[in-house]
Coordinates of C-alpha atoms in Angstrom, one line a residue:
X89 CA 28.5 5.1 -25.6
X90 CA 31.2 2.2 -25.4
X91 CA 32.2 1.2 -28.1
X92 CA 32.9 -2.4 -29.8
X93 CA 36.8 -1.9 -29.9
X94 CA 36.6 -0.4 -26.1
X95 CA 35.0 -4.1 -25.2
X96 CA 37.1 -6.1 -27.9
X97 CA 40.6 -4.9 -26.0
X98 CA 39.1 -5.1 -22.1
X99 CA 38.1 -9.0 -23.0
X100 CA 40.9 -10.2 -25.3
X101 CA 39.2 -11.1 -28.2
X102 CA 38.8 -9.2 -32.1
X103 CA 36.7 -6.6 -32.9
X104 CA 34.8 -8.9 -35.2
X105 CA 34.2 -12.2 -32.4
X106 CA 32.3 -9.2 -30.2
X107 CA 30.4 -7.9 -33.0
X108 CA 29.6 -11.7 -33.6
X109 CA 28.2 -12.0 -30.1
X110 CA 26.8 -9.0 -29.9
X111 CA 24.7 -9.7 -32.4
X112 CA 23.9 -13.2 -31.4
X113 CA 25.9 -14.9 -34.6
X114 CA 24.9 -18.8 -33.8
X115 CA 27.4 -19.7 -36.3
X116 CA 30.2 -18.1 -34.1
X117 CA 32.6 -21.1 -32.9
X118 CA 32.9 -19.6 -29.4
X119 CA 33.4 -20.8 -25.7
X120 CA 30.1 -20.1 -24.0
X121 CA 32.6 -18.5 -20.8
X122 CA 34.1 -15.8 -23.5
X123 CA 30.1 -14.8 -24.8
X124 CA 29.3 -14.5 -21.3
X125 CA 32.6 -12.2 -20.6
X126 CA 31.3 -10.4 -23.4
X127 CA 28.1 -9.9 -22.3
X128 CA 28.6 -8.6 -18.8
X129 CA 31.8 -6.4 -20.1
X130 CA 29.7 -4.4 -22.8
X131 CA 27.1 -3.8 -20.0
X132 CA 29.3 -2.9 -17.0
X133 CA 31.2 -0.2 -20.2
X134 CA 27.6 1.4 -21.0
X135 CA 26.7 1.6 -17.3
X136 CA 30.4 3.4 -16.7
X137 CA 30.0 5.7 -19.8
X138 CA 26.6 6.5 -18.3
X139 CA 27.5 7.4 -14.9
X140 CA 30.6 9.4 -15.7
X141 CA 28.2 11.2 -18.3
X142 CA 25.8 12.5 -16.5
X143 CA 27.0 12.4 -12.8
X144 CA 28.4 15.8 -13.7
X145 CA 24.9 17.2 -13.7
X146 CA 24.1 19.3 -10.2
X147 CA 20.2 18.5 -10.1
X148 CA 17.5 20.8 -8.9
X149 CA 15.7 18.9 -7.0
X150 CA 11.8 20.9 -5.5
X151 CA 10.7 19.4 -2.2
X152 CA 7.2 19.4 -1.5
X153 CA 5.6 19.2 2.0
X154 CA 1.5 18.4 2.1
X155 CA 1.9 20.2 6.3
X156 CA 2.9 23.2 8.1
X157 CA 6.0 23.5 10.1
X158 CA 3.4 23.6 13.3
X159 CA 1.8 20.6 12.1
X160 CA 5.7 18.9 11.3
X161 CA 6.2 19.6 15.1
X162 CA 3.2 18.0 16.4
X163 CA 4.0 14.4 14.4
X164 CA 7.5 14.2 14.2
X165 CA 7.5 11.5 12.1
X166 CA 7.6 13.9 8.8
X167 CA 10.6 15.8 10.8
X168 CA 12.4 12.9 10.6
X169 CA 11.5 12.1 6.7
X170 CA 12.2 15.8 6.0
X171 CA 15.6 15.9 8.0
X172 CA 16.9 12.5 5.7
X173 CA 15.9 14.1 2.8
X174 CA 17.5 17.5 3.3
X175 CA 20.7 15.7 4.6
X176 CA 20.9 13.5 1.4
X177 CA 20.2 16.4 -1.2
X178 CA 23.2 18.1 0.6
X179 CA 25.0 15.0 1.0
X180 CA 25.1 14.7 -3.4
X181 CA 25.7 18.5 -3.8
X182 CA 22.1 19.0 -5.0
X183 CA 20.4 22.5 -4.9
X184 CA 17.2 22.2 -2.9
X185 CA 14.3 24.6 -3.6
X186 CA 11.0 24.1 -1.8
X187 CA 7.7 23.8 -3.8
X188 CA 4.1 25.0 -3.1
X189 CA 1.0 23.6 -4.0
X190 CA -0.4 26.7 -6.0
X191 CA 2.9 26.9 -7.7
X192 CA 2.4 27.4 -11.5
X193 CA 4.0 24.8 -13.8
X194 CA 6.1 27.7 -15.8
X195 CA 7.8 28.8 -12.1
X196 CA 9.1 25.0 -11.9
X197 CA 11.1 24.9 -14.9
X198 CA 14.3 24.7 -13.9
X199 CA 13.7 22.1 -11.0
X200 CA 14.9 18.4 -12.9
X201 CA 12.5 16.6 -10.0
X202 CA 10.2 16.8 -6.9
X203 CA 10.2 14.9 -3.9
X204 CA 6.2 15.2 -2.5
X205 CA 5.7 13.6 1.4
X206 CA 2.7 13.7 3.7
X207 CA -1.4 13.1 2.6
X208 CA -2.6 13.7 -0.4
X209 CA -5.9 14.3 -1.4
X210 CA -7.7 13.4 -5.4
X211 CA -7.6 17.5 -5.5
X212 CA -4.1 18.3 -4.5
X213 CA -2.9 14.9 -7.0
X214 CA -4.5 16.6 -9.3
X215 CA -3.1 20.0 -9.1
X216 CA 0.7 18.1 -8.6
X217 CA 0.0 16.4 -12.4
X218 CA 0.3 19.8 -14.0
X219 CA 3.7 20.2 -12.7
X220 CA 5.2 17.5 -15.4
X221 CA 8.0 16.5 -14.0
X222 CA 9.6 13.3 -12.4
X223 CA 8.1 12.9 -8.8
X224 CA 8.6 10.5 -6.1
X225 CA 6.3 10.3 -3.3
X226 CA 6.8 9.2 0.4
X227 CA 3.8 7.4 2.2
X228 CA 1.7 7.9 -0.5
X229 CA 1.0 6.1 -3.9
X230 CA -1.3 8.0 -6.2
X231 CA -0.3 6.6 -9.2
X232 CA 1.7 3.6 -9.5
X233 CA 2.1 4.1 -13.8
X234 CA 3.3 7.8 -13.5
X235 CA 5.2 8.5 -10.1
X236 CA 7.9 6.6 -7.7
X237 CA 6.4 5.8 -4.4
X238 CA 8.1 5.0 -1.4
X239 CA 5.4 3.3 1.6
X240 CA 5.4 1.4 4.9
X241 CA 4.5 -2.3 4.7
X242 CA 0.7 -1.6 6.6
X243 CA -0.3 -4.8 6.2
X244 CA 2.9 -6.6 7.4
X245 CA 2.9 -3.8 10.1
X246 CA -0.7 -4.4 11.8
X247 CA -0.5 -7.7 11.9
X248 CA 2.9 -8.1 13.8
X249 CA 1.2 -5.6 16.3
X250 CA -2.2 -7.8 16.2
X251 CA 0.0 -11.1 16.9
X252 CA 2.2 -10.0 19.4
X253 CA -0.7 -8.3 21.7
X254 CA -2.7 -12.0 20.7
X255 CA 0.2 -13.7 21.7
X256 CA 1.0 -11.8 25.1
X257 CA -3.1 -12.3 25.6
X258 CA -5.0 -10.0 24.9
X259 CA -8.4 -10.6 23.2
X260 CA -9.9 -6.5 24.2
X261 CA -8.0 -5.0 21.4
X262 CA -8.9 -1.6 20.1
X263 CA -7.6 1.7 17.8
X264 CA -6.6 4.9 17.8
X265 CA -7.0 5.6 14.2
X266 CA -6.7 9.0 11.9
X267 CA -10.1 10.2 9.8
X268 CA -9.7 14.0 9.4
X269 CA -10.7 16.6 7.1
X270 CA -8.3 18.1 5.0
X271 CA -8.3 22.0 4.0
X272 CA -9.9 21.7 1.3
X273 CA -12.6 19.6 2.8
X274 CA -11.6 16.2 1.8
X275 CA -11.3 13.4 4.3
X276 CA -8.0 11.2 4.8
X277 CA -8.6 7.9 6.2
X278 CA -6.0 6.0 8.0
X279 CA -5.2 3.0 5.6
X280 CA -4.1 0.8 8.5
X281 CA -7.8 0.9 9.5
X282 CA -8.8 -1.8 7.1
X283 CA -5.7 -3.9 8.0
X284 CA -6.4 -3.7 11.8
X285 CA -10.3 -4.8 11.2
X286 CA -9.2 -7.5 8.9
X287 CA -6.2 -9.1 11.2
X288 CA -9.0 -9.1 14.2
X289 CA -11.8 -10.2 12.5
X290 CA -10.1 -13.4 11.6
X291 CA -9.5 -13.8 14.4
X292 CA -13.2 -13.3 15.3
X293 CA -11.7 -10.5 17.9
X294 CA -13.0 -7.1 16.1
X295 CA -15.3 -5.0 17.8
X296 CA -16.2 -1.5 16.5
X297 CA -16.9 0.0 20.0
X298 CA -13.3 -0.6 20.8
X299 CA -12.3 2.0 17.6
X300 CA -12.1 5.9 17.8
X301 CA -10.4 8.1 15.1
X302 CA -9.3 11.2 15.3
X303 CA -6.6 13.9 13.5
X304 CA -2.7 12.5 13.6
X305 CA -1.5 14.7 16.9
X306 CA -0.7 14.1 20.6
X307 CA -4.5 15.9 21.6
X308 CA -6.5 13.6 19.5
X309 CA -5.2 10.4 21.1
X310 CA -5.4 12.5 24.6
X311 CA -9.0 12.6 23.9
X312 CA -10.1 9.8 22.1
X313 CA -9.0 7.6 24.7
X314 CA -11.0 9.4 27.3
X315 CA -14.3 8.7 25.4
X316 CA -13.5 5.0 24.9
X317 CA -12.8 5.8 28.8
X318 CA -16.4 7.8 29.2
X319 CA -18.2 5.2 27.2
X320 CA -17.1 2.1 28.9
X321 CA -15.7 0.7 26.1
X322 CA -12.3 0.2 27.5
X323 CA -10.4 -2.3 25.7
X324 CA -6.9 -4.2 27.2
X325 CA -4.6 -3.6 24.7
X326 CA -4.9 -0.1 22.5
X327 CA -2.9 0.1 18.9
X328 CA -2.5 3.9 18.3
X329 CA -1.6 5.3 14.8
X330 CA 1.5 7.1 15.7
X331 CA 3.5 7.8 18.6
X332 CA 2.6 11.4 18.7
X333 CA -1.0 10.4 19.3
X334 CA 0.5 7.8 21.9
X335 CA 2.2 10.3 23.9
X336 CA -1.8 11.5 24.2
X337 CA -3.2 8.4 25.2
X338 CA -0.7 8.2 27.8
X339 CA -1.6 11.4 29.6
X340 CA -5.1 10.7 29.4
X341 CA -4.2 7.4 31.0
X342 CA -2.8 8.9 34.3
X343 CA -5.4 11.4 34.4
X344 CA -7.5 8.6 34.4
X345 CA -5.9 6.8 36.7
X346 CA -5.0 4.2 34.9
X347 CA -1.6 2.6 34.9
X348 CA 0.6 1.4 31.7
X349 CA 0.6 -1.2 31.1
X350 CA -1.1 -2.7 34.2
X351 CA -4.5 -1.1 33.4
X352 CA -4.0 -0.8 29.5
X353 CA -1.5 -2.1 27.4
X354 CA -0.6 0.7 24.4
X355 CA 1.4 0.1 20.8
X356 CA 2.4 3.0 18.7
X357 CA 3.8 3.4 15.3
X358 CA 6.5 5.0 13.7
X359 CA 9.0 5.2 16.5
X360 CA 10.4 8.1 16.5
X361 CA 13.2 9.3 18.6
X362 CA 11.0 10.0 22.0
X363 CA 9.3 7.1 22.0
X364 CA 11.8 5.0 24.0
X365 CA 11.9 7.7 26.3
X366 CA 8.5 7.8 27.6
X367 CA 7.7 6.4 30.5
X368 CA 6.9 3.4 30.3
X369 CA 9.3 3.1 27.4
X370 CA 6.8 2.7 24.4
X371 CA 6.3 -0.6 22.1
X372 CA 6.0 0.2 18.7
X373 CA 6.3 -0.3 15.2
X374 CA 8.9 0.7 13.4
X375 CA 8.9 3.0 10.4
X376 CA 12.5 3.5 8.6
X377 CA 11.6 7.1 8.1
X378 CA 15.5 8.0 7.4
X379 CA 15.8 5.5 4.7
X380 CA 12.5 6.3 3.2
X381 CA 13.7 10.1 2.9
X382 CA 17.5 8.9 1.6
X383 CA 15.9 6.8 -1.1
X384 CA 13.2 9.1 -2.2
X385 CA 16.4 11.4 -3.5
X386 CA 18.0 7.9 -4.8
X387 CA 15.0 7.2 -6.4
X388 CA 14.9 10.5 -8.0
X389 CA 18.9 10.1 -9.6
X390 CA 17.3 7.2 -11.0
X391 CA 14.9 8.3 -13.0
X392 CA 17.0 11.9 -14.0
X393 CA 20.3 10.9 -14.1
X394 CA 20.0 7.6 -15.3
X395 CA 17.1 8.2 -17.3
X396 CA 14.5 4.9 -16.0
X397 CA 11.6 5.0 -17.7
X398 CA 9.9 2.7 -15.5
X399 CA 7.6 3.3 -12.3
X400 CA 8.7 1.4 -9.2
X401 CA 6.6 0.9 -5.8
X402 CA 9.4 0.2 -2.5
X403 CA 7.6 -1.4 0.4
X404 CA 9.8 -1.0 3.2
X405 CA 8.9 -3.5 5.9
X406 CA 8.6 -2.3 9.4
X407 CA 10.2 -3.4 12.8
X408 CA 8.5 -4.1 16.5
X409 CA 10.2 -2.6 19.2
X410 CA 9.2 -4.6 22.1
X411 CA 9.5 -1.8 25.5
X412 CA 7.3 -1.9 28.4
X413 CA 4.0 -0.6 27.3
X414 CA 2.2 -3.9 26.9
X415 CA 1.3 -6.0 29.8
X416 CA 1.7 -9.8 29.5
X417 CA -1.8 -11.5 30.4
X418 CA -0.9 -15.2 30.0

């Protein structure tokens, strides 16, 4: 660590006035400009003696997906998280080594942290606590007093997508929403559910008929949007839980009949690279999935390199892309 001659020669002053200030001598005759120099010139030393210490270290850093490469390629959303992160841990010089579920606590030894992203279910939380070892989680927040988490503003989200379809007129305003099973027989609810119900209903606008759920791929959107179709419950303006399931609704639309966004106005999520490629050219909320993925391995220096102690939560707030996909009713 820096020592109290290393600060003494970089400020000017004796060994003894920063021992003085260090310790907080109140009979110390002293400008109040050379304690603060003090100060931030012992801290800024520590933080350099730090850095140059332990930067050194070439970290092992596990990787853990919750989903299959075939299910990556259906919601490209995680491509993209999983892309950043790779990029970054290559970026540092870091050795990446990818973790499964069923992995055994003694086989992870040698990893200094993991980086977990996708859905989690109580069971699989569980099984991740034996591995005992600084984690960081993207889009999910098991436990705020034992792991970094790294999630999308929801709340924030929805209700930029519930304003700007209030604003352009629309009062018909339904979901495409994700309830599934997991393996292991455990259901994932989409969290944005509650937020969507909420923004509506306070705006005295909710109506269950106009909500359908469904798994997170193009198919279930496809579908789910043909029974609100079937069913006659066919709202004006349709928020859809990712683009992936978008791309869905959209080919359901034509086969319908039904033009975008003349007959049905539709607003994604995530925007991922496609999205402003479709046709119309899709509205939807933006999700920093590159910066989510860069930070997780930031993040993960933190707590390894630099040796935090703390647990911290970062909200990243999301973005809408206004395209063509919404029709204007006023």
């Amino acid at each position: 660590m820096a020592t109290i001659k290393d600060i003494a020669l970089k400020a000017g002053v004796s060994i003894a006035t920063v021992s003085r200030v260090l310790n907080h001598d109140e009979s110390l005759n002293a400008q109040e400009e050379t304690k603060q120099r003090i100060f931030e010139i012992a801290e800024e030393l520590e933080y350099e003696v730090r850095t140059q210490k332990k930067r050194k270290r070439k970290l092992k850093v596990g990787v853990f997906y919750s989903y299959s490469p075939e299910e990556e390629l259906q919601d490209p959303y995680y491509l993209c998280i999983r892309l950043a992160i790779e990029k970054k841990l290559e970026k540092e010089g870091y050795i990446k080594q990818n973790v499964n579920l069923d992995d055994k606590p003694e086989t992870l030894n040698g990893l200094d942290g993991i980086i977990c992203t996708g859905t989690f279910t109580n069971r699989m939380i569980d099984q991740i606590n034996a591995w005992e070892c600084p984690i960081v989680f993207i889009d999910a927040d098991p436990n705020p007093k034992k792991y970094d988490s790294i999630v999308g503003d929801f709340n924030q989200a929805v209700e930029e997508i519930i304003a700007y379809l209030v604003e352009c007129g629309h009062t018909k305003i339904g979901m495409i929403g994700c309830r599934a099973e997991y393996k292991d027989g455990n259901e994932i609810v989409d969290a944005r559910m509650q937020c969507f119900q909420n923004s509506l209903m306070k705006r005295g606008l909710y109506k269950s008929e106009y909500t359908k759920f469904g798994d997170y791929y193009a198919k279930y959107g496809y579908e789910l949007l043909k029974e609100l179709h079937k069913e006659g419950n066919m709202p004006t303006a349709l928020f859809v839980a990712n683009d992936s399931m978008a791309a869905g609704s959209y080919r359901a639309a034509y086969e319908l009949g039904l033009s975008i966004p003349d007959d049905i106005s539709i607003v994604g999520f995530n925007d991922i690279p496609t999205a402003k490629y479709m046709v119309p050219p899709l509205t939807t909320e933006r999700l920093y999935m590159e910066f989510m993925g860069e930070y997780a391995v930031k993040l993960l220096e933190e707590r390894i390199v630099f040796g935090r102690e703390i647990c911290v939560r970062v909200t990243i707030p999301t973005k809408l892309y206004v395209r063509d996909s919404v029709k204007n009713l006023k």
